[in-house]
Coordinates of C-alpha atoms (C1' of nucleotides) in Angstrom, one line a residue:
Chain B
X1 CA 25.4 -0.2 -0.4
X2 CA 24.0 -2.6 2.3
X3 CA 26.0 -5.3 3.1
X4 CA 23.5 -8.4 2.0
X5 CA 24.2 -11.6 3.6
X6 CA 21.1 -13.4 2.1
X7 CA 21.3 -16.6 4.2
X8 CA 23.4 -16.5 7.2
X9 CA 22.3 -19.6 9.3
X10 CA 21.2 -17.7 12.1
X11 CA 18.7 -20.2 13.7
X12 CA 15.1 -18.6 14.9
X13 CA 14.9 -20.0 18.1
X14 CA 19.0 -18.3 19.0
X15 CA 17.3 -15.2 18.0
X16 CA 18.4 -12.4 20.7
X17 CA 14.4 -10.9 19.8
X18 CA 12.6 -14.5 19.8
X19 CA 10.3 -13.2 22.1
X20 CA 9.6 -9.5 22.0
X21 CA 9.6 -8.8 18.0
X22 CA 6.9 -9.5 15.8
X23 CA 7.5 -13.0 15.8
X24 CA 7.0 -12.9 19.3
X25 CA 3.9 -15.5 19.2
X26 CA 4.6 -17.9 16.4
X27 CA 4.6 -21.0 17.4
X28 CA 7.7 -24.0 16.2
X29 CA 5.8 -24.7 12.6
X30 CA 4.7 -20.7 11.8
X31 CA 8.8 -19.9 12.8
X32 CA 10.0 -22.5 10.6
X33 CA 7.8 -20.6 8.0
X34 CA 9.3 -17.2 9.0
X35 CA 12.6 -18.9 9.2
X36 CA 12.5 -20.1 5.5
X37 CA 11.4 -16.7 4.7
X38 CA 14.4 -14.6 6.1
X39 CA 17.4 -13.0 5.0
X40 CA 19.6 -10.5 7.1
X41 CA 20.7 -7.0 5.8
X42 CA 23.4 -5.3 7.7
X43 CA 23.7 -1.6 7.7
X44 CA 27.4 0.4 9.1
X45 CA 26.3 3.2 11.2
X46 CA 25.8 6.4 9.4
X47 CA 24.0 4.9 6.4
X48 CA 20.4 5.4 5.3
X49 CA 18.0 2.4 5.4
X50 CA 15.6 4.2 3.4
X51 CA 14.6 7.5 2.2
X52 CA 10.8 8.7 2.6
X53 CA 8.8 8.1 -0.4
X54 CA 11.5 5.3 -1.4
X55 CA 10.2 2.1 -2.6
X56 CA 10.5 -0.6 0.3
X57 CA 10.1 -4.3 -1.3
X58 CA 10.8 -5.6 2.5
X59 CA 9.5 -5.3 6.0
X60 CA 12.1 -5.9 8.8
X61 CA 12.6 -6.6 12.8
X62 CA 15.4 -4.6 13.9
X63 CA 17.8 -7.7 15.7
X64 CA 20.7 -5.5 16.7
X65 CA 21.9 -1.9 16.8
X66 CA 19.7 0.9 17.1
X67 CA 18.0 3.5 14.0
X68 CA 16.2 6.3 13.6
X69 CA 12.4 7.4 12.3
X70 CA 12.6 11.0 10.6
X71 CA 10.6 12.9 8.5
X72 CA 12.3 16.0 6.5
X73 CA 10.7 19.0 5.7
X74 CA 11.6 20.7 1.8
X75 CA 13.9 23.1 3.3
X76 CA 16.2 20.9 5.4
X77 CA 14.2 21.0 8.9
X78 CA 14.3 17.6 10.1
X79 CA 12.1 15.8 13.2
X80 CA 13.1 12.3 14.5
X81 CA 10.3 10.3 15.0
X82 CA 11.3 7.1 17.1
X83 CA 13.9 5.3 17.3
X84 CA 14.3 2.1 16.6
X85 CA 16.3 -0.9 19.1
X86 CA 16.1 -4.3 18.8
X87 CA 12.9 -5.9 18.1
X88 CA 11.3 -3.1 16.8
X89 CA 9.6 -3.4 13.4
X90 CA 10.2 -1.1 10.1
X91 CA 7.7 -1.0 7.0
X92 CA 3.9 -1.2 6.7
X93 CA 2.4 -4.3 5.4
X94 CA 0.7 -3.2 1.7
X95 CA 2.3 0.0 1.5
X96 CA 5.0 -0.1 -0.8
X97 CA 6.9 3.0 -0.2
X98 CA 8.8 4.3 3.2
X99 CA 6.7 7.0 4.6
X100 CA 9.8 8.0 6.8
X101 CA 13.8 8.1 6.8
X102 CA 15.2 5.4 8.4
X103 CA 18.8 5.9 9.1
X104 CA 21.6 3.5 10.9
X105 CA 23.1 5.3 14.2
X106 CA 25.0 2.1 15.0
X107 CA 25.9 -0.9 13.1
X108 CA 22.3 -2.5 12.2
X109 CA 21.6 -5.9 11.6
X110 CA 18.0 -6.1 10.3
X111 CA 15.7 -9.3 9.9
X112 CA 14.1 -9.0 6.4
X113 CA 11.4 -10.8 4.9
X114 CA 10.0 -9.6 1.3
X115 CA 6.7 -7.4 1.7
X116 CA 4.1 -10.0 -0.5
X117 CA 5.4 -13.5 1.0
X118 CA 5.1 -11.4 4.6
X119 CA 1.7 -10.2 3.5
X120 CA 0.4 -13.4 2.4
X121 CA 1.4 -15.1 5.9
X122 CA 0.3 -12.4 7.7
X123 CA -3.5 -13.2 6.3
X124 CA -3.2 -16.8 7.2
X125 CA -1.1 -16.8 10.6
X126 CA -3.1 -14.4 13.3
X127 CA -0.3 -15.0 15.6
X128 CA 1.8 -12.8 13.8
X129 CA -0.7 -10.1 13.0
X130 CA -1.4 -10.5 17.0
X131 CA 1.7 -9.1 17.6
X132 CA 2.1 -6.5 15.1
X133 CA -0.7 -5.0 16.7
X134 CA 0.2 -5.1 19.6
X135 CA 3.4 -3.8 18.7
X136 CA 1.7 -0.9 16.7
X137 CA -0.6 0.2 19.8
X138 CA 2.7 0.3 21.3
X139 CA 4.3 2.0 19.0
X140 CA 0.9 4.8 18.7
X141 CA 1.2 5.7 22.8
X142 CA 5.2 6.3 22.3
X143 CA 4.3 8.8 19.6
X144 CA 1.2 10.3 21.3
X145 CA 3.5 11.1 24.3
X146 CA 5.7 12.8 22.2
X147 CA 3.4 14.8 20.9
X148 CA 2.7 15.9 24.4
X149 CA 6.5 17.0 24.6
X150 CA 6.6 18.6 21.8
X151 CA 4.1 20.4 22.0
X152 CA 3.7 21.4 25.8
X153 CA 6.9 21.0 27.2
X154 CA 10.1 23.7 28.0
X155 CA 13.1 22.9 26.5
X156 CA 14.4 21.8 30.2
X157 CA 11.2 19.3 30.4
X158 CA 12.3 17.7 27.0
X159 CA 16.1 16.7 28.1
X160 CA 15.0 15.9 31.4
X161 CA 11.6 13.7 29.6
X162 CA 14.1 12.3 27.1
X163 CA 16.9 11.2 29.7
X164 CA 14.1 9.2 31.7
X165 CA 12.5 7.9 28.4
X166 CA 15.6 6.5 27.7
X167 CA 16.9 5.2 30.8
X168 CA 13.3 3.4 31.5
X169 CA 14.2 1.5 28.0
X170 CA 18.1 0.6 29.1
X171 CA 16.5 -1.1 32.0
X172 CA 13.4 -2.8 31.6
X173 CA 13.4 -2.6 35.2
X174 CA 10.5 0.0 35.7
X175 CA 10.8 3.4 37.6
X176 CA 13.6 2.8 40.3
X177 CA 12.6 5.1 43.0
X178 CA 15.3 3.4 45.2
X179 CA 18.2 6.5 45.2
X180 CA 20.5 3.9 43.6
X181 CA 22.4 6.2 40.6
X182 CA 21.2 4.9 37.1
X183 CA 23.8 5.2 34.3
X184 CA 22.3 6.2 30.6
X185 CA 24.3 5.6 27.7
X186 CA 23.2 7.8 25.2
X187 CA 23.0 6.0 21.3
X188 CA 22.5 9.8 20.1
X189 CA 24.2 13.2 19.4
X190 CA 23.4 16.2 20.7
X191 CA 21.9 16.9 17.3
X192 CA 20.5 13.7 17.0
X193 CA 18.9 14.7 20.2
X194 CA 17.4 18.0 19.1
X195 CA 16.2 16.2 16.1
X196 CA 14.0 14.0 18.3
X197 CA 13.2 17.0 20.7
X198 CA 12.3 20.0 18.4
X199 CA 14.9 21.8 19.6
X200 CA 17.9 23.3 18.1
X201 CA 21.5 21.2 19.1
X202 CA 22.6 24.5 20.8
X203 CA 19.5 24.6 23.5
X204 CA 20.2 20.8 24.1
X205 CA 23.9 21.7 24.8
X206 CA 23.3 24.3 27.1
X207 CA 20.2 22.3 29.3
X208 CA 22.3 19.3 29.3
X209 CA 25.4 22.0 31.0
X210 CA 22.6 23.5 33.4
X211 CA 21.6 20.2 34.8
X212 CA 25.0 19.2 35.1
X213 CA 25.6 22.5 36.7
X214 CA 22.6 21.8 39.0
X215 CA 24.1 18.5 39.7
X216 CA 21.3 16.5 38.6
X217 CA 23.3 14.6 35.8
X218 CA 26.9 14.0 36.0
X219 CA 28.5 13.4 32.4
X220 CA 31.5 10.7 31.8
X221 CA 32.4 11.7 28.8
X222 CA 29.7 12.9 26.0
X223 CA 27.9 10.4 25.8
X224 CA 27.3 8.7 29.2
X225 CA 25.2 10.3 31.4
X226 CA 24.7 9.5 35.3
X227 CA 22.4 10.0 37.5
X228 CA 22.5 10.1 40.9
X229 CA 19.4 10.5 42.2
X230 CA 16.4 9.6 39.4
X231 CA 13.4 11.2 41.4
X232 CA 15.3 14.8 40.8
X233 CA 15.9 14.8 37.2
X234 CA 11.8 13.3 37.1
X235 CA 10.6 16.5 38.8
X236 CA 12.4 18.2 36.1
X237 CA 10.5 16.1 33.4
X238 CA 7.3 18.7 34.1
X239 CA 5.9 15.9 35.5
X240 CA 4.5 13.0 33.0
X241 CA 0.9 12.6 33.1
X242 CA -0.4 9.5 34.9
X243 CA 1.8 7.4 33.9
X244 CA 0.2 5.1 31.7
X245 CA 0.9 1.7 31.2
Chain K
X1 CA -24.2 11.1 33.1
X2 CA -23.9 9.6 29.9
X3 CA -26.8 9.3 28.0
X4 CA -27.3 5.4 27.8
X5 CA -29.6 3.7 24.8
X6 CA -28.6 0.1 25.6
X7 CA -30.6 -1.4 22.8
X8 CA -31.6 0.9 20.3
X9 CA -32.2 -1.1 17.7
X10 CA -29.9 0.3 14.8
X11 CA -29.4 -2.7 12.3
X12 CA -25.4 -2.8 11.8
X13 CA -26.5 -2.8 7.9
X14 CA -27.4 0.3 7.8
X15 CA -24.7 1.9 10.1
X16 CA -23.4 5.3 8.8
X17 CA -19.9 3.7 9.6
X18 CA -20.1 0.3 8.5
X19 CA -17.8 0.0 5.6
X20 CA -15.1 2.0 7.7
X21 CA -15.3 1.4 11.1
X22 CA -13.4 -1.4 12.7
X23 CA -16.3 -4.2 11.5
X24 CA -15.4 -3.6 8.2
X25 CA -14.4 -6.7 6.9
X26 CA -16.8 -8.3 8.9
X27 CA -19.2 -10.8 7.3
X28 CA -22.9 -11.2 7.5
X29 CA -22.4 -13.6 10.6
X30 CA -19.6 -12.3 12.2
X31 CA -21.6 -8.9 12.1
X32 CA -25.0 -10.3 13.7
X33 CA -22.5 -11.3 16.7
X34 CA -21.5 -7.6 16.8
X35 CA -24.7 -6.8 16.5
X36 CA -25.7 -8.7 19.5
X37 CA -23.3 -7.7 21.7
X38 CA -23.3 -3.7 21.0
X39 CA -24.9 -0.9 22.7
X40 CA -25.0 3.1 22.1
X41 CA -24.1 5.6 24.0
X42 CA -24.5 8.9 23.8
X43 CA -22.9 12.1 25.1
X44 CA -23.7 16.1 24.9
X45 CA -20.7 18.3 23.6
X46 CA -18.7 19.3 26.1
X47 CA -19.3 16.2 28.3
X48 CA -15.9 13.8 29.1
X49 CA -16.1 10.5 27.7
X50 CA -13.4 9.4 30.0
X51 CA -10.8 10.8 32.0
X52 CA -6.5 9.6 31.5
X53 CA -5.9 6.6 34.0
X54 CA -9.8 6.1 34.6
X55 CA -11.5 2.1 34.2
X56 CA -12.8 2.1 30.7
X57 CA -14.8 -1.2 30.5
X58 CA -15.4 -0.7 27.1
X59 CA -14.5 -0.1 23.7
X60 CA -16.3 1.7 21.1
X61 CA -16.4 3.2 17.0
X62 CA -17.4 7.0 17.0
X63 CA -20.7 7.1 15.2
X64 CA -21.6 10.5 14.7
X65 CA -20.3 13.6 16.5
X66 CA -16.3 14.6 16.9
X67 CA -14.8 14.1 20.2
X68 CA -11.0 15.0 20.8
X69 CA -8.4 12.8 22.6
X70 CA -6.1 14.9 25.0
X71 CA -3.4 14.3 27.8
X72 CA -2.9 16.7 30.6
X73 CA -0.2 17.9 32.6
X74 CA -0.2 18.4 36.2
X75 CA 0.3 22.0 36.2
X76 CA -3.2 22.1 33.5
X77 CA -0.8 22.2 30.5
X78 CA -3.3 20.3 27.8
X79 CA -2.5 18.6 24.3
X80 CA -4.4 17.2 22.1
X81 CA -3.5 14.2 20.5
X82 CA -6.1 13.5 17.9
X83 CA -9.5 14.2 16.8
X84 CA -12.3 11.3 16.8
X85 CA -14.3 11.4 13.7
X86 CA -17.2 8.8 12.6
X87 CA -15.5 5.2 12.4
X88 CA -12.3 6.2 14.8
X89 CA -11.9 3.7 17.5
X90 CA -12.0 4.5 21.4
X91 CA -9.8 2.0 23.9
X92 CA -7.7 -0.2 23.7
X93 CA -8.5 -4.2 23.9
X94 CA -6.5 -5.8 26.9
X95 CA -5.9 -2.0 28.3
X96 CA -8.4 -1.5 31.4
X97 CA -7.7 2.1 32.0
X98 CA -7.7 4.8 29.2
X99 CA -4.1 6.5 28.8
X100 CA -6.2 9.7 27.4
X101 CA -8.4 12.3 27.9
X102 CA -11.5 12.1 25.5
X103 CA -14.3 14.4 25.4
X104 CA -17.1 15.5 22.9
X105 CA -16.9 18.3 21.5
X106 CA -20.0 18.0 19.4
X107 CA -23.1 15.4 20.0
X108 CA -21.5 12.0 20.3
X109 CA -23.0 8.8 19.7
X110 CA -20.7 5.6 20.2
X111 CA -21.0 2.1 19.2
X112 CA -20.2 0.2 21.8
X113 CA -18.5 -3.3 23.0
X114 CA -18.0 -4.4 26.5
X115 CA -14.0 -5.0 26.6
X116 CA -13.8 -8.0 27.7
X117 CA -16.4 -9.9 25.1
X118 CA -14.9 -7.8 22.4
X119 CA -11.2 -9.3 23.4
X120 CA -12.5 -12.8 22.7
X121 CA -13.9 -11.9 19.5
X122 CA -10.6 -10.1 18.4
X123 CA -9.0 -13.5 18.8
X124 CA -11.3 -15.4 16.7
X125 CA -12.2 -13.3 14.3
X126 CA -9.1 -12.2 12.0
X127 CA -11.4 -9.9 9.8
X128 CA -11.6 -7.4 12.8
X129 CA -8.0 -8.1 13.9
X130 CA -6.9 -6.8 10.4
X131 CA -8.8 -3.9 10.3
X132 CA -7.9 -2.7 13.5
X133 CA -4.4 -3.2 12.9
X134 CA -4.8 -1.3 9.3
X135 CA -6.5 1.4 11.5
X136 CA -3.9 2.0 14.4
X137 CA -1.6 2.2 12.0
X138 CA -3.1 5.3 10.2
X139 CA -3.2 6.7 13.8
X140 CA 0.2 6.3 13.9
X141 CA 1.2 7.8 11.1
X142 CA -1.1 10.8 11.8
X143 CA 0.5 11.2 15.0
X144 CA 3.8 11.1 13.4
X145 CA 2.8 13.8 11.0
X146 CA 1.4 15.6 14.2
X147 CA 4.8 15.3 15.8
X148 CA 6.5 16.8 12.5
X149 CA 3.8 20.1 13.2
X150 CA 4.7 20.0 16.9
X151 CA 8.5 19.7 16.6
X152 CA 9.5 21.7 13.4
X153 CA 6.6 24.2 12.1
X154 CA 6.1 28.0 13.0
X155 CA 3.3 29.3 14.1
X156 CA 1.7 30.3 11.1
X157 CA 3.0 27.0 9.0
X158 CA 1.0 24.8 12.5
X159 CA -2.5 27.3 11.2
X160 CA -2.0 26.6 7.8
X161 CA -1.8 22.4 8.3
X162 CA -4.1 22.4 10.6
X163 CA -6.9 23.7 7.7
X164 CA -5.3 21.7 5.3
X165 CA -5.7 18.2 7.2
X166 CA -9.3 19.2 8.2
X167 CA -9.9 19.9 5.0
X168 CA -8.5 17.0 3.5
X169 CA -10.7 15.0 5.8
X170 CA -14.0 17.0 5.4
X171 CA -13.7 16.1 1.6
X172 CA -12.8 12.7 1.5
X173 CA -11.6 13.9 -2.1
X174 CA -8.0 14.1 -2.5
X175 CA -6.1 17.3 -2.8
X176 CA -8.2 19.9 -5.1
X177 CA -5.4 21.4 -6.9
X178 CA -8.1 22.8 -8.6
X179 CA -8.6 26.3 -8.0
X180 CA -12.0 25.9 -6.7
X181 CA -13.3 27.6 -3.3
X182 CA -13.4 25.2 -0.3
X183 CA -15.2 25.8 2.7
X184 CA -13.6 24.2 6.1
X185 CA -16.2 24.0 8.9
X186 CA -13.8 23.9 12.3
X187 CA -15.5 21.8 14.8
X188 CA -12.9 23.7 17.2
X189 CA -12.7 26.6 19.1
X190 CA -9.8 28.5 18.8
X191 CA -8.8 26.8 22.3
X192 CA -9.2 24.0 21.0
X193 CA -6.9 24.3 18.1
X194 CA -4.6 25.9 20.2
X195 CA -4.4 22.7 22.5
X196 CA -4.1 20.7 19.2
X197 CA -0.9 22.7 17.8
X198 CA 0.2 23.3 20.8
X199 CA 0.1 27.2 20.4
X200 CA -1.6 29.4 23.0
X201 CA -5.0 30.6 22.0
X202 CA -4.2 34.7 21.3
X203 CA -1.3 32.9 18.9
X204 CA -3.7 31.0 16.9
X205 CA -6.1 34.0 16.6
X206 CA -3.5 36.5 15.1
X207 CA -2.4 34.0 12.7
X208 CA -5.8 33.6 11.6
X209 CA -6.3 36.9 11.4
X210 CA -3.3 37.5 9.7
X211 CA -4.4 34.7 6.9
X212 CA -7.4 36.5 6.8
X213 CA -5.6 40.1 6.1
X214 CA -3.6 38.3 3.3
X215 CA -6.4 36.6 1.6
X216 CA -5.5 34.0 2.2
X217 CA -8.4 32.6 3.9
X218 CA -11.6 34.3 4.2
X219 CA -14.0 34.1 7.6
X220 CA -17.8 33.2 7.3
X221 CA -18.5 33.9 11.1
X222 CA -15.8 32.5 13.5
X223 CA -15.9 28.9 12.9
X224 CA -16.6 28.6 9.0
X225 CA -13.5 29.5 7.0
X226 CA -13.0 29.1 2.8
X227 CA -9.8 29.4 1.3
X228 CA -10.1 30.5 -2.1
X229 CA -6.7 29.2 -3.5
X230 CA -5.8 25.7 -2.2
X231 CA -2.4 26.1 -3.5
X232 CA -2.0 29.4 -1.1
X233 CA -2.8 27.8 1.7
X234 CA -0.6 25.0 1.1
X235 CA 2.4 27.2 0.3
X236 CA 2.2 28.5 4.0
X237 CA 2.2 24.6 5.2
X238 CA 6.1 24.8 5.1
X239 CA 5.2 22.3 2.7
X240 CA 4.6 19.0 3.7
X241 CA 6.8 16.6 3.1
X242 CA 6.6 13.4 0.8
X243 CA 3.2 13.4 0.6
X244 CA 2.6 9.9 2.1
X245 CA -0.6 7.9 0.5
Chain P
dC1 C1' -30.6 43.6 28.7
dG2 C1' -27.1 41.4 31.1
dA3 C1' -24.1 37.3 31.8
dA4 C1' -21.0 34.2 30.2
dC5 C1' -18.3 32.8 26.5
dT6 C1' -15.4 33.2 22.7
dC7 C1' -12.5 35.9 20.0
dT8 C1' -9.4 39.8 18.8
dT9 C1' -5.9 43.1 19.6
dG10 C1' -2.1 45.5 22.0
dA11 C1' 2.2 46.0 24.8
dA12 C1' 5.9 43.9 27.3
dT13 C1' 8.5 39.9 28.3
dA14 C1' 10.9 35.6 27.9
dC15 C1' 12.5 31.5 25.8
dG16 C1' 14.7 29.4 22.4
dC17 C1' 17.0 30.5 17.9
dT18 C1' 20.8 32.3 14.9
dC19 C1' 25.3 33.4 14.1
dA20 C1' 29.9 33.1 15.7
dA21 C1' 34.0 31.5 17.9
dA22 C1' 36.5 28.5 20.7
dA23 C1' 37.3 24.1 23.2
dC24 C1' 37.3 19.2 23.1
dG25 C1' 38.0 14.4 21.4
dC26 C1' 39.8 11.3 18.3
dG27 C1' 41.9 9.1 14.5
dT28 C1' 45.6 9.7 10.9
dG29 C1' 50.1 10.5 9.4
dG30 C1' 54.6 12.6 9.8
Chain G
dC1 C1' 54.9 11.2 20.3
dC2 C1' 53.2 15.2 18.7
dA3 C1' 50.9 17.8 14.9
dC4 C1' 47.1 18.3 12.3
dG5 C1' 42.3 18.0 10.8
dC6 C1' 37.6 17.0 11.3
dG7 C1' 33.5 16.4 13.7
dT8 C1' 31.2 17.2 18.0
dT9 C1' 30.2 20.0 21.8
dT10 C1' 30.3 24.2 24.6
dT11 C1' 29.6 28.9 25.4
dG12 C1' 28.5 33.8 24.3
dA13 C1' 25.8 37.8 22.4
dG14 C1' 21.9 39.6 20.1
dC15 C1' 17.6 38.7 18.0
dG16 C1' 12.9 37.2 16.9
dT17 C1' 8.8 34.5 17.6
dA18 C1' 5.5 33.1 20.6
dT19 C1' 3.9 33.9 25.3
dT20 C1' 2.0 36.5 29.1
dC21 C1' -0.9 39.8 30.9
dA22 C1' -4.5 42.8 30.0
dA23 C1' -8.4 45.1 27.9
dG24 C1' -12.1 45.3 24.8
dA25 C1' -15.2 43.6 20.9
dG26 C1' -18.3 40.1 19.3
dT27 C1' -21.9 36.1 20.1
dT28 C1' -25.3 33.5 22.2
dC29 C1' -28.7 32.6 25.4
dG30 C1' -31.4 33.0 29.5

DNA sequence: CGAACTCTTGAATACGCTCAAAACGCGTGG
DNA sequence: CCACGCGTTTTGAGCGTATTCAAGAGTTCG
């Protein structure tokens, strides 16, 4: 099913996500460790990483592509509950099943390391459990915000919220309040998108038409989105909350 | 305003919280550092801890009382995030400002660190390191089951979980499939549930009453509810999914 | 007893959903 | 190159659930 190349030289320190995944802080002798412990799984987009309640022998850094988090109710109804880019981390350290979906939407290329030897170095090396928390506080204020837009906001608040949630992570330049147009490339369907949004794929259709309409967004094809002038589609967002770091 | 018993002198040993709170793992020394650098607080239901975006120069365990962590629109549209029970953890270390709402909603006593002193003891102290870590990420996964409510359930199926998680927590016992009576105390106002499922406040009453017509739960006053069939309750849930640890 | 809450219930409205059909985009094969 | 098929997206019409607005009942406390 997943194509398994168990030891592909890829040296640490090449690593596009050296610096921002969970491995962040290790210094030269605890990435040789790491580096030793590694093997790379490659998923094709469309596949399933895991299924909820699945055992998960591994925890992984996402290195390149980009996956979802989803939870699926008994009869079908499905919520997406982050998505994972590069750097981002999958699996819980001493829990041995997925709690969650986790599903390829582009090719995937995931650094693995088996759950006890990661365990083990976790206890002795704080660097790394440093950054997972980090990474997990991080991870906690993305979902807390969602549950504000889920719960509170109009279905026009939640395209216009996604759109700027996702352009803010395309450049990791923060809020450009210059005019200059900012160009989203969307990784997701319009189901995809109502599957993050609670909505049905229908209402994201037609919001996505009426801001077009309102020229807010211009699309280039389906899946590109531009926009010319950010601080417009942000007043449409409902307004985030002060904005918190 | 807040109610401010620097050095009541509350050995750690025989804290109410002590085996789950975030000194946990803590040893006999590292806990007589705690020790010395903690100090209560205590505030009146209905008084806010702190507001979103204010300084908070602290960080603190919830030691008795329930307070509720909420983010706010600009318009006054509120949602509640999460509930602080005894042990939960308020702040964040290396945060200044609180991204969140949180107010008492009951008596509130906190156990608290000054941020700063706490940060350095995070960093050379693994044992509290780990259980923080093991603690944000049950947050996260509550918010995640939160966002599954928020996103996907009806009405009735947000009323339903809502009694089921409070009364999974109020009994520490895992699910009593046994088909003995359990009585839910709501530490919420109907508001305040409302805020939580992100329902409006006459929409969380019918459904209540409407539980109540069906037998399905039965009223003891407004705030004291007992379900007489677990497994009814549950079966209006929408049914969670893989029940996850 | 009255004031201030909280909670319940009703009637009308609106927003997003369901069901349905058609347009679009894209790769494959004739 | 065009025809065909499949998956995605758009658009329409009607419906249903939760909201809004409003009034009244139930509690608690000075």
């Amino acid at each position: 099913m997943a194509i398994n190349i168990s030891k592909l030289n890829v040296q640490c320190a090449d690593c596009p996500i050296r610096h921002r995944a969970v491995c962040a802080k290790c210094d030269d002798d605890e990435l040789a460790q790491l580096e030793d412990m590694k093997f790379y799984r490659m998923f094709e987009a469309g596949q399933t990483i895991v299924w909820a309640g699945d055992d998960l022998t591994f925890v992984a850094s996402v290195v390149r592509g980009v996956a979802t988090l989803g939870q699926t109710l008994e009869d079908g109804r499905t919520q997406m509950l982050g998505l994972l880019l590069p750097s981002d981390f999958i699996g819980r350290p001493w829990r041995g099943t997925s709690a969650y979906d986790v599903s390829a939407i582009t090719n995937v290329t995931l650094c693995c390391f088996r759950r006890k030897p990661f365990e083990e170095m976790l206890i002795r090396t704080p660097h790394i459990g440093e950054r997972l928390l980090e990474m997990t506080m991080d991870e906690l204020d993305a979902a807390r915000e969602w549950m504000l837009i889920l719960g509170r906001k109009t279905a026009r608040e939640k395209i216009a919220s996604l759109l700027t949630i996702i352009a803010r992570r395309e450049k990791t330049l923060d809020v450009p309040l210059a005019k200059a147009p900012v160009t989203i490339d969307l990784p997701l369907t319009r189901e995809a998108m109502s599957d993050y949004l609670g909505l049905t794929l229908e209402t994201v259709s037609r919001q996505i038409s009426a801001l077009k309409r309102e020229d807010i967004i211009l699309l280039e094809g389906k899946r590109r989105v531009v926009v010319p002038d950010m601080a417009r589609l942000l007043e449409q967002t409902g307004s985030d909350p002060i904005s918190h770091i």
